[in-house]
Coordinates of C-alpha atoms in Angstrom, one line a residue:
M1 CA 47.4 52.5 116.8
A2 CA 46.5 53.3 112.8
R3 CA 47.7 50.6 110.3
R4 CA 49.4 51.4 107.5
S5 CA 47.5 49.6 104.3
R6 CA 49.1 47.8 101.9
G7 CA 49.1 50.3 99.1
Q8 CA 50.5 53.0 101.1
P9 CA 54.6 53.7 101.1
P10 CA 56.1 53.5 104.7
P11 CA 57.3 56.7 106.0
L12 CA 60.9 56.9 105.2
L13 CA 59.9 56.7 101.1
P14 CA 58.0 60.2 101.6
L15 CA 60.7 61.6 103.2
L16 CA 63.3 60.2 100.5
L17 CA 60.9 61.3 97.6
R18 CA 61.0 64.9 98.7
L19 CA 64.9 64.6 99.6
G20 CA 65.5 63.8 96.2
F21 CA 63.3 66.6 94.6
L22 CA 64.7 69.1 96.5
L23 CA 68.5 67.8 95.8
M24 CA 67.6 67.6 92.3
V25 CA 66.3 71.3 92.0
H26 CA 68.4 72.9 94.8
V27 CA 72.1 71.4 93.7
P28 CA 74.2 74.3 91.6
S29 CA 74.6 72.4 88.1
A30 CA 77.7 73.2 85.6
A31 CA 75.3 75.3 83.1
P32 CA 75.7 78.6 82.7
Q33 CA 73.4 80.3 85.3
S34 CA 71.6 83.9 83.6
F35 CA 71.4 85.6 87.0
I36 CA 75.1 85.8 86.8
G37 CA 76.9 87.7 85.1
I38 CA 80.2 89.6 85.3
N39 CA 81.8 93.3 84.1
Y40 CA 84.8 93.4 81.0
G41 CA 86.7 96.5 81.5
D42 CA 89.1 97.4 79.3
V43 CA 90.9 100.3 81.0
A44 CA 94.8 98.1 80.7
D45 CA 97.5 97.5 78.2
N46 CA 98.0 94.0 79.0
L47 CA 94.3 92.1 78.1
P48 CA 94.1 89.2 76.3
P49 CA 92.3 89.0 73.3
P50 CA 88.6 88.8 72.8
S51 CA 88.3 85.7 71.5
S52 CA 90.5 84.0 74.7
T53 CA 88.3 86.0 77.1
A54 CA 84.8 84.3 75.2
R55 CA 86.6 81.3 75.6
L56 CA 87.8 81.3 79.3
L57 CA 84.3 83.0 79.9
K58 CA 82.6 80.1 78.8
S59 CA 84.4 77.4 80.6
T60 CA 82.5 79.1 83.7
T61 CA 79.0 79.3 85.2
I62 CA 78.9 82.8 83.9
G63 CA 75.7 84.1 82.2
K64 CA 76.3 87.5 80.9
V65 CA 78.9 89.7 80.0
R66 CA 78.6 93.7 80.8
L67 CA 80.7 95.7 78.1
Y68 CA 81.3 99.2 79.0
R69 CA 82.2 100.2 75.2
T70 CA 80.9 98.3 72.4
D71 CA 84.0 97.1 70.5
P72 CA 82.5 95.1 67.0
A73 CA 85.3 92.6 68.0
V74 CA 84.5 91.8 71.0
V75 CA 80.8 91.3 70.8
S76 CA 81.7 89.0 67.7
A77 CA 84.0 86.7 70.1
F78 CA 80.5 85.8 72.1
A79 CA 79.1 84.2 69.2
G80 CA 78.2 80.7 69.7
T81 CA 78.6 80.5 73.4
G82 CA 75.8 80.8 74.9
I83 CA 76.7 84.2 76.8
S84 CA 74.4 86.8 76.5
L85 CA 75.5 90.6 76.7
L86 CA 74.8 93.9 77.9
L87 CA 76.3 96.5 75.9
G88 CA 77.3 99.6 77.0
A89 CA 77.4 103.3 75.6
A90 CA 79.6 106.0 76.9
N91 CA 78.6 109.1 79.0
G92 CA 80.5 111.0 76.0
D93 CA 77.6 109.9 73.5
I94 CA 74.8 111.1 75.5
P95 CA 74.6 114.6 73.9
N96 CA 74.6 112.8 70.3
F97 CA 71.8 110.5 70.8
A98 CA 69.7 112.9 72.9
S99 CA 69.6 115.9 70.2
S100 CA 69.7 113.4 67.0
P101 CA 67.7 110.5 66.4
S102 CA 69.7 109.3 63.3
A103 CA 72.7 109.3 65.3
A104 CA 71.0 107.1 67.5
A105 CA 69.8 104.8 65.0
A106 CA 73.1 104.7 63.4
W107 CA 74.7 103.6 66.6
V108 CA 71.8 101.0 67.0
A109 CA 72.3 99.9 63.6
S110 CA 76.3 99.7 63.9
H111 CA 76.8 97.7 67.3
L112 CA 74.0 95.3 67.7
P113 CA 75.1 92.3 66.0
A114 CA 73.7 91.1 62.1
T115 CA 72.8 87.3 63.7
S116 CA 70.6 86.3 66.9
S117 CA 73.8 85.0 68.3
P118 CA 75.4 86.8 70.5
A119 CA 71.8 87.3 72.2
I120 CA 71.7 91.4 73.5
T121 CA 69.7 91.6 76.4
G122 CA 70.1 95.4 77.0
I123 CA 71.8 98.8 76.3
S124 CA 73.1 100.8 78.6
V125 CA 73.4 103.9 78.4
G126 CA 75.8 106.0 80.3
N127 CA 77.1 105.1 84.2
E128 CA 76.7 106.8 86.9
V129 CA 75.3 110.1 84.9
L130 CA 73.7 111.7 87.7
F131 CA 77.1 112.6 89.1
A132 CA 79.4 112.5 86.0
D133 CA 81.8 115.4 85.7
D134 CA 79.2 117.3 82.8
P135 CA 76.1 118.3 84.9
T136 CA 74.1 119.0 81.4
L137 CA 74.1 115.3 80.9
A138 CA 71.6 114.6 83.6
A139 CA 68.7 116.3 81.5
Q140 CA 70.0 115.0 78.5
L141 CA 69.7 111.3 79.4
V142 CA 66.1 110.7 78.9
P143 CA 66.0 111.8 75.4
A144 CA 69.4 109.6 74.5
L145 CA 67.2 107.0 76.1
Q146 CA 63.7 107.4 73.7
N147 CA 66.2 107.8 70.9
I148 CA 67.7 104.6 71.7
Y149 CA 64.9 102.8 72.1
D150 CA 63.1 104.1 69.4
A151 CA 66.0 102.6 67.5
L152 CA 65.3 99.1 67.9
P153 CA 63.7 96.8 65.5
P154 CA 60.6 96.0 66.2
N155 CA 59.5 93.4 68.7
S156 CA 62.7 94.1 69.8
S157 CA 63.3 92.7 73.5
I158 CA 66.2 94.4 74.8
K159 CA 66.1 96.8 77.7
V160 CA 67.1 100.3 77.9
S161 CA 68.9 101.7 80.8
T162 CA 71.9 103.5 82.4
V163 CA 73.2 102.4 85.5
N164 CA 73.3 104.1 88.9
A165 CA 75.8 104.8 91.6
M166 CA 74.5 104.0 95.2
D167 CA 75.0 108.0 96.1
V168 CA 71.2 108.2 94.4
L169 CA 70.1 107.1 97.4
A170 CA 68.9 109.6 100.7
S171 CA 68.6 106.6 103.1
S172 CA 69.3 103.3 103.1
D173 CA 70.0 101.8 106.6
P174 CA 67.4 100.2 108.0
P175 CA 66.9 99.1 104.2
S176 CA 63.1 99.7 104.8
S177 CA 64.1 103.7 104.7
G178 CA 65.2 103.5 101.4
A179 CA 64.9 106.7 99.6
F180 CA 66.0 108.7 96.9
K181 CA 68.0 112.5 97.1
P182 CA 64.8 114.8 96.6
G183 CA 68.3 116.8 94.9
L184 CA 67.8 114.5 92.0
A185 CA 64.0 114.0 91.6
A186 CA 64.3 116.3 88.3
A187 CA 66.8 113.7 86.8
L188 CA 65.3 110.8 88.0
D189 CA 62.0 110.9 87.8
P190 CA 61.5 111.1 84.3
L191 CA 64.1 108.1 84.3
L192 CA 61.8 106.2 86.5
A193 CA 59.0 106.2 83.9
F194 CA 60.8 105.6 81.0
L195 CA 62.0 102.6 83.1
S196 CA 58.6 101.7 83.7
K197 CA 57.1 102.2 80.6
T198 CA 59.5 100.6 78.2
G199 CA 59.8 97.1 81.1
S200 CA 63.6 98.1 81.8
P201 CA 65.6 97.5 84.9
F202 CA 66.6 100.2 87.0
L203 CA 70.8 99.2 87.0
V204 CA 72.5 100.2 90.0
N205 CA 76.2 99.7 91.6
P206 CA 75.9 98.2 95.5
Y207 CA 79.6 97.4 96.9
P208 CA 79.8 96.1 100.2
Y209 CA 83.4 96.9 100.2
F210 CA 82.5 100.5 99.9
A211 CA 80.6 100.1 102.7
Y212 CA 83.2 98.7 105.1
Q213 CA 85.3 101.3 104.3
D214 CA 83.4 103.4 105.6
D215 CA 82.7 101.3 109.0
P216 CA 85.9 99.2 109.5
R217 CA 84.9 97.1 112.5
P218 CA 84.8 93.4 112.3
D219 CA 81.7 92.5 113.1
T220 CA 81.1 94.7 110.1
L221 CA 83.3 92.8 107.7
A222 CA 81.6 89.7 108.4
F223 CA 78.4 91.3 107.4
C224 CA 80.2 92.3 104.4
L225 CA 81.4 89.1 103.3
F226 CA 78.8 86.8 103.7
Q227 CA 80.3 85.3 107.3
P228 CA 78.2 84.5 110.0
N229 CA 77.1 87.2 112.1
A230 CA 74.3 88.1 114.4
G231 CA 72.5 89.6 111.5
R232 CA 71.2 93.3 111.5
P233 CA 67.1 93.8 112.5
D234 CA 64.7 96.2 110.2
A235 CA 62.6 97.6 112.6
G236 CA 60.6 99.5 109.7
S237 CA 60.0 95.6 108.1
G238 CA 60.7 93.4 110.7
L239 CA 62.8 91.8 108.1
T240 CA 66.0 90.4 109.3
Y241 CA 70.0 91.1 107.3
T242 CA 72.9 88.5 107.7
S243 CA 74.4 90.3 104.4
M244 CA 75.2 94.3 103.4
F245 CA 74.8 93.4 99.6
D246 CA 71.1 92.3 100.5
A247 CA 70.6 95.3 102.6
Q248 CA 71.7 97.4 99.7
V249 CA 69.5 96.1 97.0
D250 CA 66.8 96.3 99.1
A251 CA 67.2 99.9 100.3
V252 CA 67.1 100.1 96.8
R253 CA 63.8 98.0 96.4
A254 CA 62.2 100.4 99.1
A255 CA 63.3 103.4 97.2
L256 CA 62.0 102.7 94.3
D257 CA 58.6 101.0 96.0
A258 CA 58.1 104.5 97.8
K259 CA 58.2 106.3 94.6
G260 CA 55.5 104.1 93.3
Y261 CA 57.3 101.7 90.6
K262 CA 57.0 98.2 92.0
D263 CA 57.0 97.1 88.3
V264 CA 60.9 98.0 88.0
E265 CA 63.3 95.0 88.6
V266 CA 66.3 96.0 90.5
V267 CA 69.6 94.8 88.7
V268 CA 73.0 95.2 90.0
A269 CA 75.3 96.3 87.4
E270 CA 78.6 96.4 89.1
T271 CA 79.4 94.5 92.6
G272 CA 83.0 93.5 93.6
W273 CA 85.7 93.1 96.5
P274 CA 89.2 93.9 95.5
H275 CA 91.9 91.8 95.9
S276 CA 94.7 94.1 97.2
G277 CA 95.1 97.8 97.7
G278 CA 97.2 100.4 99.6
A279 CA 97.9 100.9 103.0
D280 CA 95.0 103.0 103.8
E281 CA 92.3 100.7 102.1
A282 CA 91.2 98.7 104.6
G283 CA 89.9 95.0 104.1
A284 CA 91.7 94.9 100.5
S285 CA 93.0 91.4 100.5
V286 CA 92.6 88.4 98.1
E287 CA 91.4 86.1 101.4
N288 CA 88.6 88.8 101.7
A289 CA 87.9 89.1 97.9
R290 CA 87.2 85.1 97.9
A291 CA 84.8 85.5 100.8
F292 CA 83.0 88.1 99.0
V293 CA 82.5 86.9 95.6
S294 CA 82.4 82.8 96.6
G295 CA 79.6 83.9 99.2
L296 CA 77.6 86.2 97.2
V297 CA 77.6 83.4 94.1
S298 CA 76.7 80.7 96.6
H299 CA 73.8 83.1 98.2
L300 CA 72.5 84.0 94.5
R301 CA 72.7 80.0 93.3
S302 CA 70.6 79.4 96.5
L303 CA 67.9 81.1 94.6
V304 CA 67.0 82.7 98.2
G305 CA 66.4 86.4 97.1
T306 CA 66.6 88.9 99.7
P307 CA 64.6 89.1 102.6
R308 CA 62.5 92.0 100.6
M309 CA 62.6 90.0 97.7
P310 CA 62.7 86.3 98.7
G311 CA 62.5 83.3 96.1
K312 CA 64.2 84.8 93.4
S313 CA 67.7 85.8 92.8
V314 CA 68.8 89.4 91.4
D315 CA 70.5 89.8 88.3
T316 CA 73.8 90.4 89.7
Y317 CA 77.0 91.5 87.2
L318 CA 80.7 90.8 89.2
F319 CA 83.2 93.4 88.9
A320 CA 85.6 92.3 86.6
V321 CA 87.0 90.2 84.6
Y322 CA 90.5 91.3 84.8
D323 CA 92.4 94.0 86.8
E324 CA 92.7 97.2 84.8
D325 CA 96.3 98.5 85.1
L326 CA 95.3 101.7 83.5
K327 CA 92.5 102.9 85.8
P328 CA 93.2 106.3 88.0
G329 CA 92.9 106.5 91.7
K330 CA 93.8 104.2 94.2
A331 CA 95.7 100.9 94.2
S332 CA 92.8 98.9 94.8
E333 CA 90.7 100.5 91.5
K334 CA 92.6 98.7 89.5
S335 CA 92.5 95.1 91.5
F336 CA 89.0 93.5 91.3
G337 CA 90.1 91.4 88.7
L338 CA 88.4 87.4 88.8
F339 CA 91.0 86.3 86.1
Q340 CA 94.6 86.7 85.6
T341 CA 95.3 88.7 82.1
T342 CA 98.3 86.2 81.4
T343 CA 97.7 82.2 82.3
L344 CA 93.8 82.8 82.2
T345 CA 93.4 81.5 85.7
E346 CA 91.6 82.6 88.8
T347 CA 92.9 85.2 90.8
Y348 CA 91.6 82.9 93.6
P349 CA 88.7 80.3 93.7
T350 CA 85.1 81.7 92.8
G351 CA 83.2 78.6 92.3
L352 CA 82.7 80.2 89.4
M353 CA 84.7 77.7 87.4
R354 CA 82.8 74.5 85.0
N355 CA 85.4 72.3 84.5
G356 CA 86.8 71.5 88.1
T357 CA 90.4 73.9 87.1
A358 CA 91.1 77.0 88.3
G359 CA 90.8 78.3 84.7
L360 CA 91.8 77.9 81.1
A361 CA 95.5 77.7 80.8
P362 CA 97.7 75.0 83.0
A363 CA 98.4 77.4 86.2
P364 CA 102.4 77.8 86.9
S365 CA 104.1 74.9 88.9
P366 CA 103.0 75.3 92.3
K367 CA 105.5 75.2 95.6
P368 CA 105.5 72.6 97.4
V369 CA 103.0 72.9 100.7
P370 CA 102.3 70.9 103.6
P371 CA 99.2 69.2 103.8
A372 CA 96.3 71.8 104.7
T373 CA 94.8 71.5 107.7
P374 CA 90.7 71.0 107.0
Q375 CA 88.7 73.8 108.9
V376 CA 85.1 74.0 109.8
T377 CA 84.4 77.5 109.8
P378 CA 85.3 80.4 107.2
A379 CA 89.2 81.7 108.0
P380 CA 89.4 85.3 109.4
P381 CA 89.6 88.2 107.5
V382 CA 92.9 89.7 106.7
Q383 CA 93.2 92.9 109.1
P384 CA 94.0 96.2 107.2
G385 CA 97.5 96.3 106.2
A386 CA 98.8 92.5 106.6
A387 CA 99.9 91.2 103.3
A388 CA 98.1 88.2 101.3
T389 CA 99.2 85.8 99.4
A390 CA 97.2 82.9 97.7
A391 CA 99.0 80.0 97.3
A392 CA 98.7 77.9 94.1
P393 CA 96.4 74.2 94.0
S394 CA 99.0 71.2 93.5
R395 CA 98.7 69.3 90.9
H396 CA 98.3 66.0 92.6
T397 CA 95.9 66.9 94.9
R398 CA 92.4 67.3 94.7
S399 CA 90.9 70.8 94.0
A400 CA 88.0 72.0 96.3
A401 CA 86.2 72.3 92.7
E402 CA 86.7 68.3 92.0
S403 CA 85.5 67.8 95.7
S404 CA 82.7 69.4 95.4
R405 CA 81.6 67.8 92.0
T406 CA 82.4 64.6 93.8
V407 CA 80.0 65.2 96.8
V408 CA 77.3 66.8 94.1
S409 CA 77.3 63.5 91.6
A410 CA 77.2 61.6 95.6
L411 CA 73.8 64.0 96.1
H412 CA 72.3 63.3 92.7
L413 CA 72.7 59.8 92.4
F414 CA 71.4 59.1 96.7
A415 CA 68.3 61.7 95.1
F416 CA 67.5 59.7 91.7
F417 CA 67.5 56.2 93.9
G418 CA 65.2 58.2 96.6
F419 CA 62.8 59.3 93.7
I420 CA 63.0 56.0 92.5
M421 CA 62.1 53.8 95.3
A422 CA 59.1 56.2 96.5
L423 CA 57.4 55.9 93.1
L424 CA 57.9 52.2 92.9
A425 CA 57.0 51.4 96.7

């Protein structure tokens, strides 16, 4: 039997060293995370002041915000928060930008902040333009993007792009079959060429919620909510998928690769799950919204990436900060808000708060509830049409976030001592 030399550490210490390193790298911190963003919509009549929203988001680990309309008051509210902004120009601005470089330059001059804070990472010109009511916008899109890009300050790192619907894909199942609709080539081909030339991302809106609406089976719901499931093999790539989010993102990646644009990054401009909806809207509930958002946040923080793009989390903007009560359409369209407009507290636990609470303002006094029975497996999803309510946390009991922080602190302490022991051995 081989003997261990005096200067060689015992077998336990290398294990502690590795474990300590992994824990220090992979245990989530409270710092803002650049790959997690949120959409700040304003189709509502009950929104808090921009300064309150900026303060709220600063108390989270959200690192970036997407704006649909670029209100200078909103932009200035984020100065000093450390949160970067993706500015938005409306579909109605596209004809003016496309036909007039001076109009594009004027927009850039009036909407970019005069100082370096807040940081502006990009400008999104239009939203789902290729499916807009005005069919003439598609042909004007790239000229508008080019004029906005040309108007940026010299050596600017700001990216210029547009947001696309998942409907640009002709095929997405399995993900390796991802391909763009041939009928959109006249507008998509120049768009992709522009994005590649300028180093700008392909912005897209994948919504597993709508995929579930098309296939409302229990196994599909688990696949959409990051819950345990059997996985779905992709025979074309040999990869296996355990979440609809990854499958949708990789389908877009496959479509870009098939076009020869492997250099164009995929960025998720919108994704979310409604916390309420009409009787005909399967799966729209607080429980399912919580499962999706908290599952997605955990997935992004894991840095696992997707099966086709492993090792890096895709930049993702959650939808949305608040409910938007003036939005047209079904009830669910108004009910994607992660935070309450009146209390500035979470609609449901998301895992995004940095301070271990449910939000900025004190939560309403809760009604007494019996002690919860610990559960190992996720709660079963609410069936379509079932009522759902979220119980407020007791002021006198430790929140899940606080418990999580305690565990994280213990893990960091263990990691630290393991690391030191290994160095001293």
